[in-house]
N, CA, C and O of each residue as an XYZ file, in Angstrom:
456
protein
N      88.582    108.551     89.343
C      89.867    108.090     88.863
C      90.518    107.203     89.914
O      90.523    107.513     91.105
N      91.122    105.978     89.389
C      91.957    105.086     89.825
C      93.406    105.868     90.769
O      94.084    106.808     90.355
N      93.557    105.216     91.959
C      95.055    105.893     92.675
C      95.880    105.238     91.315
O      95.562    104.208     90.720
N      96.969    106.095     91.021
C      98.139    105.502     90.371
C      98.910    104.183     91.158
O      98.936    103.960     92.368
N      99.299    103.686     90.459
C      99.340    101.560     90.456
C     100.556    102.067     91.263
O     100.790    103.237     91.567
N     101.391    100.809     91.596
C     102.483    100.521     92.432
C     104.112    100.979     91.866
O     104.142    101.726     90.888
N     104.876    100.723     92.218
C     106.120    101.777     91.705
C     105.954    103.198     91.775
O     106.862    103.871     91.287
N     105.291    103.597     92.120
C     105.442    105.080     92.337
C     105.842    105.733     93.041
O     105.304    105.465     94.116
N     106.798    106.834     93.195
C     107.632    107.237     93.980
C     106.957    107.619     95.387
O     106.196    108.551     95.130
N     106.894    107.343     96.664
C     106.238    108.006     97.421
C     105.627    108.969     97.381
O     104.433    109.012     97.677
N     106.730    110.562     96.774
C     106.030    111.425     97.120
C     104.817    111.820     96.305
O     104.011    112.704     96.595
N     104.806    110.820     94.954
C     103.648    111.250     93.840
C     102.530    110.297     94.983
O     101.546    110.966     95.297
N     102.556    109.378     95.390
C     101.543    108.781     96.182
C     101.248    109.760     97.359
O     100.094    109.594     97.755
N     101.719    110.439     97.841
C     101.064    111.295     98.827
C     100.634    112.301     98.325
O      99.692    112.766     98.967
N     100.945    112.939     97.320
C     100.109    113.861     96.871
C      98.929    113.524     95.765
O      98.395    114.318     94.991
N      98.728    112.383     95.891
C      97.362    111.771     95.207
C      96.443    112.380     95.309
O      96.645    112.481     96.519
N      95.280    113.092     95.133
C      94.063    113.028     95.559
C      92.833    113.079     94.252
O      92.496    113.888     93.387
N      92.522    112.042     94.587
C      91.217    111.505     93.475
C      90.245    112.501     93.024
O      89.850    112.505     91.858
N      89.672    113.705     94.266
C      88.880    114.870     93.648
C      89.762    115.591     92.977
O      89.137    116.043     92.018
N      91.172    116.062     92.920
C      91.596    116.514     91.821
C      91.422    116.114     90.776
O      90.914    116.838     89.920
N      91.935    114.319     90.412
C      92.001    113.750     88.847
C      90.882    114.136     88.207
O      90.917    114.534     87.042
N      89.472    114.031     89.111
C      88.077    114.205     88.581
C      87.838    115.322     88.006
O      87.280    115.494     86.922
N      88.469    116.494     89.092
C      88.387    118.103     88.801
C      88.956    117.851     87.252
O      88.210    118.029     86.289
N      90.191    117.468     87.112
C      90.675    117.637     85.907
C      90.242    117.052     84.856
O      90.116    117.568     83.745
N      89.919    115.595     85.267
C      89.198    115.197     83.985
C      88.073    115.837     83.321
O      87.884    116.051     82.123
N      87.294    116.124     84.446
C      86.144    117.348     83.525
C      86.437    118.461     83.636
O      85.450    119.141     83.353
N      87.190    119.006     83.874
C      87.956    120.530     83.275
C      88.275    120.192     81.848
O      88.143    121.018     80.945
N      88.769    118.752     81.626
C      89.645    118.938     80.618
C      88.205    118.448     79.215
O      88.286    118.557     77.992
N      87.462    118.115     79.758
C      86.373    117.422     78.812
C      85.128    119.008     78.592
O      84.214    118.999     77.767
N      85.357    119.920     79.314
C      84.152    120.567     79.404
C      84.907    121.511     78.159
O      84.102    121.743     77.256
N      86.018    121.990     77.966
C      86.585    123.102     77.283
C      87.853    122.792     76.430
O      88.613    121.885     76.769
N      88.025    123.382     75.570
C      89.433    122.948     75.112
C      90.438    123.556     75.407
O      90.360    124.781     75.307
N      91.720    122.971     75.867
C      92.908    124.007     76.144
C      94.185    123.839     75.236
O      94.588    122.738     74.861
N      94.807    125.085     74.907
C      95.677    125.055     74.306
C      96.868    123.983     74.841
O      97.238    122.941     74.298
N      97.288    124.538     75.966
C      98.715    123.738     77.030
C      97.786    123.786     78.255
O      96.879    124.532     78.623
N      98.434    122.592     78.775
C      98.036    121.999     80.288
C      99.129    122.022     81.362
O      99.359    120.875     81.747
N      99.837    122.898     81.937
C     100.854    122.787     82.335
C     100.787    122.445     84.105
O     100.058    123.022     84.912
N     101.830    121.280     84.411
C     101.656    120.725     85.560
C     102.719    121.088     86.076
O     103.722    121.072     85.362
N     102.849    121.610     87.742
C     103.963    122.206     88.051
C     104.457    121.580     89.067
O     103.734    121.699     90.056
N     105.690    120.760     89.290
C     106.436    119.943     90.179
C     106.336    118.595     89.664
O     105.225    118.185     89.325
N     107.407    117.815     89.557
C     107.223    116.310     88.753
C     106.385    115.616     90.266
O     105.327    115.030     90.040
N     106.678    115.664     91.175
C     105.512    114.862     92.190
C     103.804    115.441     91.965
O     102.966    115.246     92.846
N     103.593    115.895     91.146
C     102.350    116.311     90.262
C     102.051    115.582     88.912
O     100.948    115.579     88.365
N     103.332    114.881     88.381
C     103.129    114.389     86.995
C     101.845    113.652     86.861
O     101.026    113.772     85.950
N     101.765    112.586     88.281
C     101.124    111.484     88.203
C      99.649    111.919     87.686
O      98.833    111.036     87.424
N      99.318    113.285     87.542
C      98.046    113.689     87.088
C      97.943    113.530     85.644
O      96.737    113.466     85.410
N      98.481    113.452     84.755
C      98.760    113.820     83.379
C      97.731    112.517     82.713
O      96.893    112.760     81.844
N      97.846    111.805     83.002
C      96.249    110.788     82.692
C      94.709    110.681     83.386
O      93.863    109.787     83.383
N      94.770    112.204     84.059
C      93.620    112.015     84.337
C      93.077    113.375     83.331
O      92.086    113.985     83.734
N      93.619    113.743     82.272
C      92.935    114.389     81.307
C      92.514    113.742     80.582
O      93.016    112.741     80.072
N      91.426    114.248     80.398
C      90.071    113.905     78.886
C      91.085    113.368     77.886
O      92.202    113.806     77.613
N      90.363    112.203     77.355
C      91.407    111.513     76.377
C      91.524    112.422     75.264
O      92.660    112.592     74.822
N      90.458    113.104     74.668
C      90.141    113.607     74.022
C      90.495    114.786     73.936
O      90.137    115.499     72.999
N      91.285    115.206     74.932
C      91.981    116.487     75.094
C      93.398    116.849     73.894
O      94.399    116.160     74.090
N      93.459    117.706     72.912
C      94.370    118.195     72.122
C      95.514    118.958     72.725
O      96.588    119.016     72.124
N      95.382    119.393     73.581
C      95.959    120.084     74.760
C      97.425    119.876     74.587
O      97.506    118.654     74.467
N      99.017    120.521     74.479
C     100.151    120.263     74.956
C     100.304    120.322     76.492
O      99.866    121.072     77.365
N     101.026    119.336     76.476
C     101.213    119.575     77.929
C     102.974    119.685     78.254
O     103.804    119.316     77.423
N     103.303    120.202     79.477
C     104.380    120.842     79.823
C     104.534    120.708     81.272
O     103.515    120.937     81.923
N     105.631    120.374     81.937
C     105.640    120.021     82.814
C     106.814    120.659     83.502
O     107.864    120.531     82.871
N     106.933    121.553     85.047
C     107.916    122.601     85.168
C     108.755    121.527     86.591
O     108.262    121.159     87.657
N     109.927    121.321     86.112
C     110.643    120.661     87.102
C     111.447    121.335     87.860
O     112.402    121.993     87.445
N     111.115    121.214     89.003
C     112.046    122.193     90.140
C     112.895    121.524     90.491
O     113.923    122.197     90.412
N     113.152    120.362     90.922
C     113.954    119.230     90.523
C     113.889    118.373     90.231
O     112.793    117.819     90.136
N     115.176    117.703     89.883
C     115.197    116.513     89.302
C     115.088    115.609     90.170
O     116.183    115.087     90.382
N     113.757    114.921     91.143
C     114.315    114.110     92.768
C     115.348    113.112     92.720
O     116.177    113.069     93.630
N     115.396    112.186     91.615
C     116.399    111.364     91.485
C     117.921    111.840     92.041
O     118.730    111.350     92.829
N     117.871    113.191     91.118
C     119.265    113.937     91.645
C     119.201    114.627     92.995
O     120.099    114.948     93.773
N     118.397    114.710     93.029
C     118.018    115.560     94.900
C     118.286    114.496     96.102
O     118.832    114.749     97.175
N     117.910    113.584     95.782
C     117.825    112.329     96.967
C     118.802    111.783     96.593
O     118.583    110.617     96.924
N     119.835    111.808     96.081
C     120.916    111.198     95.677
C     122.196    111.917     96.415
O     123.141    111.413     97.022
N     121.861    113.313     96.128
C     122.628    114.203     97.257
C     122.378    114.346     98.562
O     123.263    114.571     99.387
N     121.030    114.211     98.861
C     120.850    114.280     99.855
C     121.388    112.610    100.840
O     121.737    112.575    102.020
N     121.314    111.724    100.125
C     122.048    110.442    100.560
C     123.308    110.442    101.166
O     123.642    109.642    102.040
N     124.434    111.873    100.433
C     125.458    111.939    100.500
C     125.822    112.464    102.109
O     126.950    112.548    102.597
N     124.820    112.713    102.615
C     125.217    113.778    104.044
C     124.270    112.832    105.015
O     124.650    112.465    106.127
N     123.060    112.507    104.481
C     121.902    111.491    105.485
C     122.701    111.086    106.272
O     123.806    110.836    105.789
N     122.522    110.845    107.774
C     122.746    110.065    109.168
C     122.359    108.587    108.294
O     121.939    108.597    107.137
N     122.599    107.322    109.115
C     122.307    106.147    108.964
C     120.675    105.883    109.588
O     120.828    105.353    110.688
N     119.463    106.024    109.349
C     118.409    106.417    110.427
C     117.010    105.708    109.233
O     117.072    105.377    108.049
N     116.041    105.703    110.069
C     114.803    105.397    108.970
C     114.487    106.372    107.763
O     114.224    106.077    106.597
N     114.584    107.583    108.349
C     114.967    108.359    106.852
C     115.684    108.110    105.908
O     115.369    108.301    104.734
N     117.168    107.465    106.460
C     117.552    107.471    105.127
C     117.286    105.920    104.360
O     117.418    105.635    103.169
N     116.939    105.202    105.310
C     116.190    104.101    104.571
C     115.142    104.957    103.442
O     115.562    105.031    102.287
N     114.177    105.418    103.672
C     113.071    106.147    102.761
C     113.683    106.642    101.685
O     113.507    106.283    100.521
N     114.458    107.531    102.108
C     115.182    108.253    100.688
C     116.012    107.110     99.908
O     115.801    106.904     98.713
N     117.040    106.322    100.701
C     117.014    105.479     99.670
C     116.109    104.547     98.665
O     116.527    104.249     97.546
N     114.925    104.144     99.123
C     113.705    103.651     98.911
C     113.249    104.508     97.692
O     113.266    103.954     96.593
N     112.807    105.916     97.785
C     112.802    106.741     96.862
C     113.585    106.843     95.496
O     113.238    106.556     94.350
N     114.828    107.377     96.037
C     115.680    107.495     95.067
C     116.069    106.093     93.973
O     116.802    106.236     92.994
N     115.737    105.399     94.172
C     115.541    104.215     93.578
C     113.987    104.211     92.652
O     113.799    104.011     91.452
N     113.143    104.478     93.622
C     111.782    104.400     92.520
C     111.701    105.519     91.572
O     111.131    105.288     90.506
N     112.233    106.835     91.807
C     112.519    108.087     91.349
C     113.398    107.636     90.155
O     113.414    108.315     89.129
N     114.137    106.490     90.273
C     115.360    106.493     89.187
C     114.727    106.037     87.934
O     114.988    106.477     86.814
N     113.882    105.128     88.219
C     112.861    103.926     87.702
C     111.707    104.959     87.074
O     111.757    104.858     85.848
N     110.729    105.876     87.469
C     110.146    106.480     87.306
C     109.930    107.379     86.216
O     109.226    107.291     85.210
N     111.047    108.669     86.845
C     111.646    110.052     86.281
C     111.249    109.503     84.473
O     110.278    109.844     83.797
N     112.369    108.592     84.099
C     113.009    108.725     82.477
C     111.080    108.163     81.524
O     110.730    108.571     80.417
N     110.553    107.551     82.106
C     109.397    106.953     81.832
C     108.437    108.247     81.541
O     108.037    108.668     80.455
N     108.210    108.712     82.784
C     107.213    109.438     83.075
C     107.183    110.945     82.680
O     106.151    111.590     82.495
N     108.362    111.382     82.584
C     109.068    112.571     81.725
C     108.710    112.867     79.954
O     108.459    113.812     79.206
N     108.887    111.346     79.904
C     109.085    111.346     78.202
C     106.833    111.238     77.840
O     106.226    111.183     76.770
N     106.451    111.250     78.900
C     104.905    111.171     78.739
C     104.541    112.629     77.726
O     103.948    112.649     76.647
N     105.292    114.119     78.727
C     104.713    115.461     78.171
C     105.734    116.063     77.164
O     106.938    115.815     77.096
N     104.948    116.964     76.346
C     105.263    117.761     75.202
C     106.293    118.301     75.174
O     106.914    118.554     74.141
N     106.790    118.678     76.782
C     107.472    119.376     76.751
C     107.905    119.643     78.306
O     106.953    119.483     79.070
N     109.028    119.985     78.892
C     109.711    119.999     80.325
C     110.058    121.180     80.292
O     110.231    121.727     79.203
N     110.240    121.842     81.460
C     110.650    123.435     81.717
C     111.616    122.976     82.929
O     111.108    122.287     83.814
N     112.843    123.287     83.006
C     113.897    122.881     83.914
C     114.709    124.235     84.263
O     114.949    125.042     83.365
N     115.075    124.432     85.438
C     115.388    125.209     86.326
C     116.763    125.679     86.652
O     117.002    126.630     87.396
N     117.750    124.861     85.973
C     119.177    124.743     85.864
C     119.629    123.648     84.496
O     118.884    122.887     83.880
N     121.445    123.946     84.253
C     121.490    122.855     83.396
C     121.840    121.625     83.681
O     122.175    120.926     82.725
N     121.856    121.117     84.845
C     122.004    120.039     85.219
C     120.547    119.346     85.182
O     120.615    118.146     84.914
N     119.443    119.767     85.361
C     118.118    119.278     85.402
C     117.874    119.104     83.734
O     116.798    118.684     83.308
C-alpha cells in the first residue's frame, strides 16, 4: 500500500506504517467481517487499505476531536516551533477531520462536544 498523499495531518503521517495497510488488506480479503472498527482518528488514514470487497461497517472511536484539541491547546502555547507545528496541524486537521469522518459508517465520540 501507497503512504497516504499530501494534506495529511502530521500525526496520521507518523503513524503510517505500510506493513499494517498490508496486514489489513489481507485480513480484510482472507475473511469476512461484520464491523471494522478503527480506534483514534490519527488511525483513520487506514480505512482504504481494506479489501475493496470488504462488506464490513466500519466505525471509528474518536478520543478527540484534534481540530478542537490543537485549537485549545493554541490558546496557552508559548510563541516557539511548537507552536508553529500545532498551528500547521490544526489547520490540516480542520481541512481533513469533516472529509475523512464522513468516509465511516459510523463515529463513537467521547463527550458532547466531539
Amino acid at each position: 500500500m501507497e503512504r497516504p498523499g499530501r494534506g495529511l495531518p502530521l500525526m496520521q503521517a507518523f503513524y503510517w506504517q505500510p506493513q499494517l495497510a498490508r496486514r489489513i488488506r489481507q485480513l480484510t480479503a482472507a475473511e469476512d467481517y461484520d464491523i471494522v472498527h478503527i480506534e483514534f482518528s490519527y488511525m483513520a488514514h487506514y480505512l482504504p487499505a481494506l479489501n475493496p470487497a470488504s462488506r464490513a461497517q466500519t466505525v471509528l472511536s474518536m478520543h478527540n476531536v484534534e481540530s478542537i484539541r490543537f485549537a485549545r491547546e493554541l490558546q496557552v502555547a508559548p510563541w516557539s516551533g511548537r507552536r508553529l507545528g500545532l498551528m500547521w496541524d490544526h489547520y490540516l486537521h480542520r481541512q481533513w477531520e469533516p472529509k475523512a469522518l464522513r468516509r465511516f459508517d459510523g463515529i463513537l465520540a467521547t463527550s458532547e462536544v466531539e
